[in-house]
């Protein structure tokens, strides 16, 4: 069944003016249409209500897209028109009728659909903005929070469509639009009988993948029977391995959270049944935190801020940090005075002992010393990101759950599958690893890996200069770029379940590390398998 969203509003920019192209297709350079019966003209009034103001473009489906005005309600509208009408406009009108039945903030509104035989037209909401395709093409991949928000909006729109029993059938970066005020809307429903709700959900995975990487994971062939004229056909293909498998977003671009990477790849995996659209919407909504609710910054010094609409904090108005330091100074003076008072009042109990000497006011509080500053004490560093590295991955399930090795819970962790024949991953691969990102360069003292059982062999690696090779580096290239082994590899079968790696150069700073497993322990029940329960990093 068709979706509720009617023909698309896929925007393009011409000379700085935002325009809209129907059906999410690439606009074609065409000569002016030959005037025939049904051809529209500027100023013409359709249905005694919709005045045509400007011809925007012709899409590759042969439809004319106009900017118009509803003279009754005095609001801008988009008019998608084709002539002649009749049978040639059936699909367009059916999609529009279906679209008008569902009202949702993330769906383009459809106002009218009229067939006059010599021409047919659909009147819909005018959206000033740009498509996701144009946004990413112009500005590059989006940050994970923005990509999550857009995925949430698309899933929410689909939940409304699917609740009616219909499908959308044409979700891709050209039909996902972001208005100038930040609203995300979905347009361009199709009435292709081959479409399904599952295909809609797979397409959400494609939208997330494109937003995070700038690549389309479905290759050059358009989805769901779309013609080559559709905009998605021109999108750059995903990074692929020799077998044609796509690289996960985290393999293409550093900084993608593990949960978002897993969700995206699960939606694209034909072997994994997708959740229903309402469940997917709820999950993305849980992950999507609106920017205006993040009153405290996630990094940097604490700022004195207030909720929107409230009076600013008096500390903020008075200079925040300066006032806080002033208060701290007064407290310090009060504590020193209290300490002196206690000593004076309690002097009779000391049997005439000399009073305790106090620090001289003439001595500088800080600085002025020729002695070298003491090194910062080692502490547990916060691991910002982890990723499973497997150059010869055959099982997507084996590269999930990386975040469990840094969650502070040793009862849960990441584990390999069970291999047969031998502990060298059954002779199928040279090893697997966990890539660690500390978020910024740090002096590292040691790294400890807590394992599920003894008998594993592993080493800790870093690059020549500790840098991450490239945001688009695949697993195979990344392993090759991390040749430097830190400390001594663990190869003894009785090494226990804790591996501690030392030997870091104190003169160097490290941000990226690779915990590389080369041999698995044998299970009592047969086969070879390893779980990594927790990884902690000590440093400053």
Coordinates of C-alpha atoms in Angstrom, one line a residue:
X1 CA 0.0 0.0 0.0
X2 CA 1.2 3.5 -0.5
X3 CA 2.5 5.8 2.2
X4 CA 1.0 9.0 3.4
X5 CA 3.7 11.3 2.2
X6 CA 2.7 12.0 -1.3
X7 CA 5.1 13.2 -3.9
X8 CA 8.5 14.3 -2.7
X9 CA 9.9 17.7 -1.9
X10 CA 13.6 17.2 -2.6
X11 CA 15.2 20.6 -2.5
X12 CA 18.0 21.9 -4.6
X13 CA 19.7 25.3 -4.7
X14 CA 19.8 27.5 -7.8
X15 CA 21.8 30.7 -7.5
X16 CA 21.3 30.8 -3.7
X17 CA 17.5 30.2 -3.9
X18 CA 16.1 27.1 -2.2
X19 CA 13.9 25.1 -4.6
X20 CA 12.1 21.9 -4.5
X21 CA 12.2 18.9 -6.9
X22 CA 9.5 16.3 -6.9
X23 CA 9.9 12.6 -6.1
X24 CA 13.4 13.1 -4.7
X25 CA 14.8 12.7 -8.2
X26 CA 17.7 14.5 -9.8
X27 CA 16.6 17.5 -11.7
X28 CA 17.4 17.4 -15.4
X29 CA 18.5 20.2 -17.6
X30 CA 15.6 20.4 -20.0
X31 CA 14.5 22.9 -22.5
X32 CA 11.3 24.9 -21.8
X33 CA 8.2 22.7 -22.2
X34 CA 6.3 23.0 -25.4
X35 CA 3.1 24.8 -24.7
X36 CA 0.2 22.3 -25.2
X37 CA -3.2 21.9 -23.8
X38 CA -2.8 21.8 -20.0
X39 CA 0.5 23.5 -19.8
X40 CA 0.6 25.9 -16.8
X41 CA 1.5 29.6 -17.0
X42 CA 2.7 32.1 -14.4
X43 CA -0.2 33.7 -12.6
X44 CA -2.7 31.0 -13.5
X45 CA -5.2 30.1 -10.8
X46 CA -5.8 26.4 -10.3
X47 CA -9.0 25.2 -8.8
X48 CA -9.9 28.9 -8.3
X49 CA -7.5 28.8 -5.3
X50 CA -3.8 28.0 -6.1
X51 CA -1.9 30.7 -7.9
X52 CA 1.2 29.6 -9.8
X53 CA 4.0 32.0 -9.0
X54 CA 7.2 30.4 -10.3
X55 CA 8.3 27.3 -12.3
X56 CA 11.0 25.7 -10.2
X57 CA 12.0 22.7 -12.2
X58 CA 11.0 19.5 -14.1
X59 CA 11.9 16.2 -12.4
X60 CA 13.0 13.1 -14.2
X61 CA 9.5 11.6 -14.0
X62 CA 8.2 14.3 -16.3
X63 CA 6.4 16.3 -13.6
X64 CA 6.6 20.1 -13.3
X65 CA 7.3 21.6 -9.9
X66 CA 5.9 25.0 -9.2
X67 CA 6.0 27.4 -6.3
X68 CA 2.5 28.7 -5.7
X69 CA 0.3 30.5 -3.2
X70 CA -3.0 29.4 -1.7
X71 CA -4.9 32.6 -2.2
X72 CA -7.6 31.6 0.3
X73 CA -5.3 30.8 3.3
X74 CA -2.4 33.0 2.0
X75 CA 0.3 30.4 2.5
X76 CA 3.0 29.2 0.1
X77 CA 2.5 25.8 -1.5
X78 CA 4.3 23.5 -3.8
X79 CA 2.4 22.4 -6.9
X80 CA 3.4 19.2 -8.7
X81 CA 1.8 19.0 -12.0
X82 CA 1.8 16.8 -15.1
X83 CA -0.1 16.9 -18.3
X84 CA -2.1 15.2 -19.6
X85 CA -3.8 13.8 -16.5
X86 CA -5.9 10.7 -16.5
X87 CA -4.2 7.4 -16.5
X88 CA -0.7 8.8 -16.7
X89 CA -1.2 10.6 -13.3
X90 CA -2.8 7.7 -11.5
X91 CA 0.3 6.7 -9.4
X92 CA 1.0 10.4 -8.4
X93 CA -2.6 11.0 -7.3
X94 CA -2.9 7.7 -5.4
X95 CA 0.2 8.4 -3.5
X96 CA -1.1 11.9 -2.7
X97 CA -4.5 10.6 -1.5
X98 CA -2.7 8.1 0.8
X99 CA -0.4 10.8 2.1
X100 CA -3.2 13.0 3.0
X101 CA -4.6 10.4 5.4
X102 CA -1.8 10.6 7.9
X103 CA -0.8 13.8 9.7
X104 CA 2.6 13.8 11.4
X105 CA 5.2 16.5 12.1
X106 CA 7.8 14.5 10.2
X107 CA 5.8 14.0 7.1
X108 CA 5.3 16.6 4.3
X109 CA 1.7 17.7 4.4
X110 CA -0.5 17.1 1.3
X111 CA -3.3 19.6 0.9
X112 CA -5.0 18.7 -2.4
X113 CA -5.0 16.3 -5.4
X114 CA -7.0 17.1 -8.5
X115 CA -7.3 15.5 -11.9
X116 CA -8.7 17.7 -14.7
X117 CA -8.1 15.1 -17.5
X118 CA -5.9 17.5 -19.6
X119 CA -3.7 17.8 -16.5
X120 CA -3.4 16.6 -12.9
X121 CA -1.7 18.2 -9.9
X122 CA -0.9 17.7 -6.3
X123 CA -0.7 20.6 -3.8
X124 CA 1.4 20.2 -0.8
X125 CA 3.4 21.9 1.9
X126 CA 6.3 24.1 0.8
X127 CA 9.5 23.4 2.7
X128 CA 12.4 25.8 2.7
X129 CA 15.5 23.8 3.4
X130 CA 17.6 21.0 1.9
X131 CA 17.7 17.3 1.5
X132 CA 19.9 15.1 3.6
X133 CA 21.7 14.2 0.4
X134 CA 22.6 17.9 -0.3
X135 CA 23.5 18.6 3.3
X136 CA 26.0 15.7 3.6
X137 CA 27.4 16.3 0.1
X138 CA 28.0 19.9 0.8
X139 CA 29.2 19.7 4.5
X140 CA 30.4 16.1 4.9
X141 CA 29.1 13.4 7.3
X142 CA 27.1 14.5 10.3
X143 CA 28.1 14.1 13.9
X144 CA 26.5 11.0 15.6
X145 CA 24.0 13.1 17.6
X146 CA 22.6 14.8 14.5
X147 CA 22.5 11.6 12.6
X148 CA 20.6 10.0 15.5
X149 CA 18.1 12.9 15.5
X150 CA 17.4 12.5 11.8
X151 CA 17.1 8.8 12.0
X152 CA 14.7 9.2 14.9
X153 CA 12.5 11.6 12.8
X154 CA 12.4 9.2 9.9
X155 CA 11.5 6.2 12.1
X156 CA 8.8 8.3 13.8
X157 CA 7.3 9.2 10.4
X158 CA 7.4 5.6 9.3
X159 CA 5.7 4.5 12.6
X160 CA 2.8 6.7 11.7
X161 CA 2.6 5.4 8.2
X162 CA 3.0 1.7 9.2
X163 CA 0.3 2.1 11.8
X164 CA -2.2 2.6 9.0
X165 CA -1.0 -0.6 7.2
X166 CA 0.7 1.4 4.4
X167 CA 4.3 1.6 3.4
X168 CA 6.4 4.5 2.2
X169 CA 8.6 2.7 -0.2
X170 CA 11.0 5.4 -1.1
X171 CA 13.2 6.3 1.9
X172 CA 16.6 7.6 0.9
X173 CA 18.8 10.7 1.4
X174 CA 17.0 12.6 -1.3
X175 CA 13.5 12.2 0.3
X176 CA 14.7 13.1 3.8
X177 CA 14.5 16.9 4.1
X178 CA 15.8 19.3 6.8
X179 CA 14.0 22.6 6.9
X180 CA 15.7 25.9 7.7
X181 CA 14.2 25.8 11.2
X182 CA 15.6 22.3 11.8
X183 CA 12.5 20.2 11.2
X184 CA 13.1 16.8 9.6
X185 CA 10.4 15.7 7.1
X186 CA 10.0 12.7 4.8
X187 CA 8.5 13.0 1.4
X188 CA 7.9 11.1 -1.8
X189 CA 5.8 8.0 -1.2
X190 CA 5.5 5.4 -3.9
X191 CA 2.8 2.9 -4.7
X192 CA 5.0 0.1 -5.9
X193 CA 3.4 -3.2 -4.8
X194 CA 6.8 -4.7 -4.2
X195 CA 7.5 -2.4 -1.3
X196 CA 7.2 -3.5 2.3
X197 CA 7.5 -2.2 5.8
X198 CA 10.7 -4.2 6.2
X199 CA 12.2 -2.4 3.2
X200 CA 11.3 0.9 4.8
X201 CA 13.2 -0.1 7.9
X202 CA 16.2 -1.3 6.0
X203 CA 16.2 2.1 4.3
X204 CA 16.4 3.8 7.7
X205 CA 19.7 1.9 8.2
X206 CA 20.8 3.2 4.8
X207 CA 19.9 6.8 5.9
X208 CA 21.9 6.4 9.1
X209 CA 24.8 5.0 7.3
X210 CA 24.8 7.8 4.8
X211 CA 24.5 10.5 7.5
X212 CA 27.4 9.0 9.4
X213 CA 29.8 8.2 6.5
X214 CA 28.7 10.1 3.4
X215 CA 28.3 6.8 1.5
X216 CA 25.3 4.8 0.4
X217 CA 25.4 1.2 1.5
X218 CA 23.2 -0.3 -1.2
X219 CA 25.6 0.2 -4.1
X220 CA 24.8 2.0 -7.3
X221 CA 21.7 0.1 -8.0
X222 CA 18.7 2.1 -6.6
X223 CA 16.5 0.4 -4.0
X224 CA 13.1 -1.0 -4.4
X225 CA 13.0 -0.8 -8.2
X226 CA 13.7 2.9 -8.4
X227 CA 14.8 4.1 -11.8
X228 CA 18.3 5.4 -12.5
X229 CA 17.0 8.9 -12.5
X230 CA 16.5 8.8 -8.7
X231 CA 18.9 10.8 -6.7
X232 CA 20.1 7.9 -4.6
X233 CA 21.6 6.2 -7.7
X234 CA 24.3 8.9 -7.8
X235 CA 25.4 8.6 -4.2
X236 CA 29.0 7.4 -3.5
X237 CA 29.1 3.7 -2.8
X238 CA 30.1 2.4 0.6
X239 CA 33.6 1.2 1.4
X240 CA 33.7 -2.5 0.7
X241 CA 36.1 -5.4 1.3
X242 CA 37.3 -7.9 -1.4
X243 CA 34.1 -9.9 -0.9
X244 CA 31.8 -6.9 -1.4
X245 CA 30.8 -6.6 2.2
X246 CA 30.4 -3.0 3.4
X247 CA 32.6 -1.5 6.1
X248 CA 30.9 -0.6 9.3
X249 CA 30.5 3.2 10.0
X250 CA 33.2 3.0 12.7
X251 CA 35.6 1.5 10.2
X252 CA 35.0 4.4 7.9
X253 CA 35.0 7.2 10.4
X254 CA 36.4 7.4 13.9
X255 CA 34.1 8.5 16.8
X256 CA 30.9 6.7 15.9
X257 CA 29.5 5.2 19.1
X258 CA 29.4 1.4 19.2
X259 CA 25.6 1.3 19.9
X260 CA 24.8 3.4 16.8
X261 CA 27.2 1.4 14.7
X262 CA 25.6 -1.9 15.7
X263 CA 22.1 -0.5 15.2
X264 CA 22.9 0.7 11.7
X265 CA 24.6 -2.5 10.6
X266 CA 21.8 -4.7 12.1
X267 CA 19.2 -2.7 10.1
X268 CA 21.3 -3.4 6.9
X269 CA 21.9 -7.1 7.7
X270 CA 19.4 -9.2 5.7
X271 CA 20.0 -12.1 8.1
X272 CA 18.7 -10.0 11.1
X273 CA 15.0 -9.3 11.3
X274 CA 14.5 -5.5 11.8
X275 CA 12.3 -4.3 14.7
X276 CA 8.9 -2.8 14.0
X277 CA 9.0 0.9 13.1
X278 CA 7.5 2.0 16.5
X279 CA 10.1 0.0 18.4
X280 CA 12.9 1.5 16.2
X281 CA 11.4 4.9 16.8
X282 CA 11.4 4.4 20.5
X283 CA 15.0 3.2 20.6
X284 CA 16.2 6.2 18.5
X285 CA 14.2 8.5 20.6
X286 CA 15.9 7.2 23.7
X287 CA 19.3 7.8 22.1
X288 CA 18.3 11.2 20.8
X289 CA 18.9 14.0 23.4
X290 CA 17.7 17.4 22.1
X291 CA 20.5 20.0 22.1
X292 CA 18.4 22.4 24.1
X293 CA 18.2 20.0 27.0
X294 CA 22.0 19.7 27.4
X295 CA 22.3 22.7 29.8
X296 CA 25.7 21.6 31.1
X297 CA 28.5 21.2 28.6
X298 CA 29.9 17.7 28.3
X299 CA 33.6 18.8 28.3
X300 CA 35.7 21.7 29.5
X301 CA 35.2 23.8 32.6
X302 CA 31.9 23.8 34.4
X303 CA 29.8 26.7 33.4
X304 CA 27.1 28.4 35.4
X305 CA 24.0 28.1 33.2
X306 CA 20.3 28.1 33.6
X307 CA 17.4 26.4 31.9
X308 CA 16.0 28.4 29.0
X309 CA 13.5 31.0 30.2
X310 CA 15.0 31.2 33.7
X311 CA 17.1 34.0 35.2
X312 CA 20.8 33.4 34.8
X313 CA 22.7 32.2 37.8
X314 CA 24.0 35.1 40.0
X315 CA 27.4 33.4 39.8
X316 CA 27.2 33.5 36.0
X317 CA 26.2 37.2 36.1
X318 CA 29.1 38.1 38.4
X319 CA 31.8 36.3 36.5
X320 CA 31.3 32.6 37.4
X321 CA 34.8 31.3 37.9
X322 CA 36.2 34.5 39.5
X323 CA 33.4 34.5 42.1
X324 CA 33.9 30.8 42.8
X325 CA 37.6 31.4 43.4
X326 CA 36.7 34.3 45.7
X327 CA 34.4 32.1 47.7
X328 CA 37.1 29.4 47.9
X329 CA 39.6 32.0 49.1
X330 CA 37.3 33.2 51.9
X331 CA 36.8 29.6 53.0
X332 CA 40.5 29.0 53.1
X333 CA 41.1 32.2 55.2
X334 CA 38.4 31.1 57.6
X335 CA 39.9 27.6 58.0
X336 CA 43.3 29.0 58.7
X337 CA 41.9 31.4 61.3
X338 CA 40.0 28.5 62.9
X339 CA 43.2 26.5 63.0
X340 CA 45.2 29.3 64.7
X341 CA 42.4 29.9 67.2
X342 CA 42.4 26.3 68.3
X343 CA 46.1 26.4 68.9
X344 CA 45.9 29.6 70.9
X345 CA 43.0 28.5 73.0
X346 CA 44.5 25.1 73.6
X347 CA 48.0 26.4 74.5
X348 CA 47.6 25.7 78.3
X349 CA 47.5 22.0 77.6
X350 CA 50.9 21.9 76.0
X351 CA 52.8 22.5 79.2
X352 CA 54.4 25.7 78.0
X353 CA 55.5 24.4 74.6
X354 CA 56.5 26.8 71.9
X355 CA 53.5 27.8 69.8
X356 CA 53.3 26.1 66.4
X357 CA 54.9 28.4 63.8
X358 CA 52.6 29.5 60.9
X359 CA 53.6 29.9 57.3
X360 CA 55.1 33.3 56.5
X361 CA 52.9 35.7 54.5
X362 CA 56.0 36.7 52.6
X363 CA 56.5 33.2 51.1
X364 CA 55.0 32.9 47.6
X365 CA 52.0 30.6 47.4
X366 CA 52.9 29.2 44.0
X367 CA 55.8 29.4 41.6
X368 CA 59.2 30.8 42.3
X369 CA 60.7 27.4 43.0
X370 CA 63.7 26.0 41.1
X371 CA 62.7 22.4 41.8
X372 CA 61.1 20.5 38.9
X373 CA 57.4 19.9 39.1
X374 CA 56.4 16.5 40.4
X375 CA 54.8 14.2 37.7
X376 CA 51.1 13.9 37.9
X377 CA 49.9 10.8 39.8
X378 CA 48.6 7.9 37.7
X379 CA 44.9 7.4 37.5
X380 CA 42.4 5.4 35.6
X381 CA 41.9 7.1 32.2
X382 CA 38.5 7.3 30.6
X383 CA 38.3 5.3 27.4
X384 CA 36.2 7.3 25.0
X385 CA 35.6 4.7 22.3
X386 CA 36.3 1.1 21.5
X387 CA 35.9 -1.0 18.4
X388 CA 36.3 -4.6 17.5
X389 CA 39.0 -5.1 14.8
X390 CA 38.6 -8.2 12.7
X391 CA 40.3 -8.0 9.2
X392 CA 38.6 -11.3 8.2
X393 CA 35.2 -10.9 9.7
X394 CA 32.6 -13.4 8.6
X395 CA 30.2 -13.0 11.4
X396 CA 28.8 -9.6 12.3
X397 CA 27.7 -10.9 15.7
X398 CA 31.4 -11.3 16.6
X399 CA 32.2 -7.6 16.3
X400 CA 29.4 -6.5 18.6
X401 CA 29.4 -5.6 22.3
X402 CA 32.7 -3.8 22.3
X403 CA 31.4 -1.2 24.7
X404 CA 31.0 -3.9 27.4
X405 CA 34.8 -4.0 27.9
X406 CA 34.7 -0.5 29.3
X407 CA 31.4 -0.5 31.2
X408 CA 33.0 -1.2 34.6
X409 CA 31.1 -4.5 34.9
X410 CA 33.6 -7.5 34.8
X411 CA 30.6 -9.8 34.7
X412 CA 29.8 -8.8 31.1
X413 CA 32.2 -8.4 28.2
X414 CA 32.9 -9.1 24.6
X415 CA 33.7 -12.6 23.4
X416 CA 34.7 -14.4 20.2
X417 CA 32.8 -17.2 18.7
X418 CA 33.9 -20.8 19.3
X419 CA 36.6 -22.0 16.9
X420 CA 37.4 -25.5 16.0
X421 CA 40.7 -27.3 15.1
X422 CA 43.1 -25.0 17.1
X423 CA 43.5 -21.9 19.2
X424 CA 44.8 -19.9 16.3
X425 CA 41.2 -19.0 15.4
X426 CA 40.9 -22.3 13.7
X427 CA 43.5 -21.3 11.1
X428 CA 41.0 -18.9 9.7
X429 CA 42.6 -15.6 10.7
X430 CA 45.8 -14.2 12.3
X431 CA 44.0 -12.6 15.2
X432 CA 41.3 -10.2 16.5
X433 CA 41.6 -7.1 18.6
X434 CA 40.0 -4.2 20.4
X435 CA 40.9 -0.7 19.3
X436 CA 41.0 1.8 22.1
X437 CA 40.5 5.6 21.8
X438 CA 41.4 7.6 24.9
X439 CA 39.8 10.7 23.4
X440 CA 43.1 12.7 23.5
X441 CA 46.8 12.1 23.9
X442 CA 47.8 10.9 27.4
X443 CA 50.8 9.7 29.2
X444 CA 50.1 6.0 29.7
X445 CA 51.6 3.9 32.5
X446 CA 49.8 0.6 32.0
X447 CA 46.9 -1.3 30.4
X448 CA 45.1 -4.2 32.1
X449 CA 42.9 -6.6 30.3
X450 CA 40.7 -8.9 32.3
X451 CA 39.9 -12.1 30.5
X452 CA 37.2 -14.8 30.9
X453 CA 39.9 -17.6 31.2
X454 CA 43.6 -18.2 31.2
X455 CA 45.6 -19.5 28.3
X456 CA 45.2 -16.8 25.8
X457 CA 48.0 -15.1 23.9
X458 CA 47.8 -11.3 23.2
X459 CA 49.9 -8.2 22.8
X460 CA 49.3 -4.5 23.0
X461 CA 50.2 -2.4 19.9
X462 CA 50.4 1.2 18.9
X463 CA 51.4 3.0 15.7
X464 CA 54.8 4.5 15.0
X465 CA 53.7 7.8 16.5
X466 CA 50.5 6.6 18.3
X467 CA 48.2 8.2 15.8
X468 CA 45.1 6.7 14.3
X469 CA 46.0 6.1 10.6
X470 CA 42.9 7.6 8.9
X471 CA 39.2 8.0 9.5
X472 CA 38.5 5.7 6.5
X473 CA 41.1 3.0 7.4
X474 CA 39.7 -0.5 7.2
X475 CA 40.5 -3.2 9.7
X476 CA 43.2 -4.9 7.6
X477 CA 45.1 -1.6 7.0
X478 CA 44.7 -0.5 10.6
X479 CA 46.4 -3.7 12.0
X480 CA 49.2 -3.1 9.5
X481 CA 49.6 0.5 10.7
X482 CA 50.0 -0.6 14.4
X483 CA 53.3 -2.5 14.3
X484 CA 54.8 -1.3 17.6
X485 CA 54.3 -3.8 20.5
X486 CA 54.2 -2.3 24.0
X487 CA 55.9 -4.3 26.7
X488 CA 56.0 -8.1 26.5
X489 CA 53.4 -10.2 24.7
X490 CA 51.5 -12.7 26.9
X491 CA 52.0 -16.1 25.5
X492 CA 52.2 -18.4 28.5
X493 CA 49.3 -20.8 29.0
X494 CA 49.4 -20.1 32.8
X495 CA 49.4 -16.3 32.4
X496 CA 46.1 -16.1 34.3
X497 CA 43.0 -14.0 33.5
X498 CA 44.7 -10.6 34.0
X499 CA 47.1 -9.3 31.4
X500 CA 49.0 -6.1 32.4
X501 CA 51.0 -4.3 29.8
X502 CA 53.8 -1.9 30.8
X503 CA 56.8 -0.5 28.9
X504 CA 55.2 2.8 27.7
X505 CA 57.7 5.5 26.8
X506 CA 57.1 8.3 29.4
X507 CA 58.2 10.9 26.9
X508 CA 55.4 10.0 24.5
X509 CA 51.7 10.5 24.7
X510 CA 49.2 7.9 23.4
X511 CA 45.6 8.2 22.3
X512 CA 45.0 5.1 20.2
X513 CA 46.0 1.5 21.3
X514 CA 45.2 -1.9 19.9
X515 CA 44.8 -5.0 22.2
X516 CA 45.5 -7.8 19.7
X517 CA 44.6 -11.4 20.6
X518 CA 46.7 -14.0 18.7
X519 CA 45.6 -17.3 20.3
X520 CA 42.5 -18.4 22.1
X521 CA 42.3 -20.7 25.2
X522 CA 40.7 -24.1 24.9
X523 CA 37.3 -24.6 26.5
X524 CA 36.6 -27.6 28.7
X525 CA 33.6 -28.4 26.5
X526 CA 35.7 -28.4 23.4
X527 CA 36.7 -25.7 21.0
X528 CA 38.6 -22.4 21.5
X529 CA 37.0 -19.2 22.7
X530 CA 37.9 -16.0 24.6
X531 CA 36.0 -13.3 26.4
X532 CA 37.5 -9.9 27.3
X533 CA 35.6 -8.7 30.3
X534 CA 37.2 -5.4 31.0
X535 CA 40.0 -3.2 29.8
X536 CA 41.4 -0.4 32.0
X537 CA 44.1 2.2 31.3
X538 CA 46.3 3.9 33.9
X539 CA 48.0 7.1 33.1
X540 CA 47.7 10.9 33.4

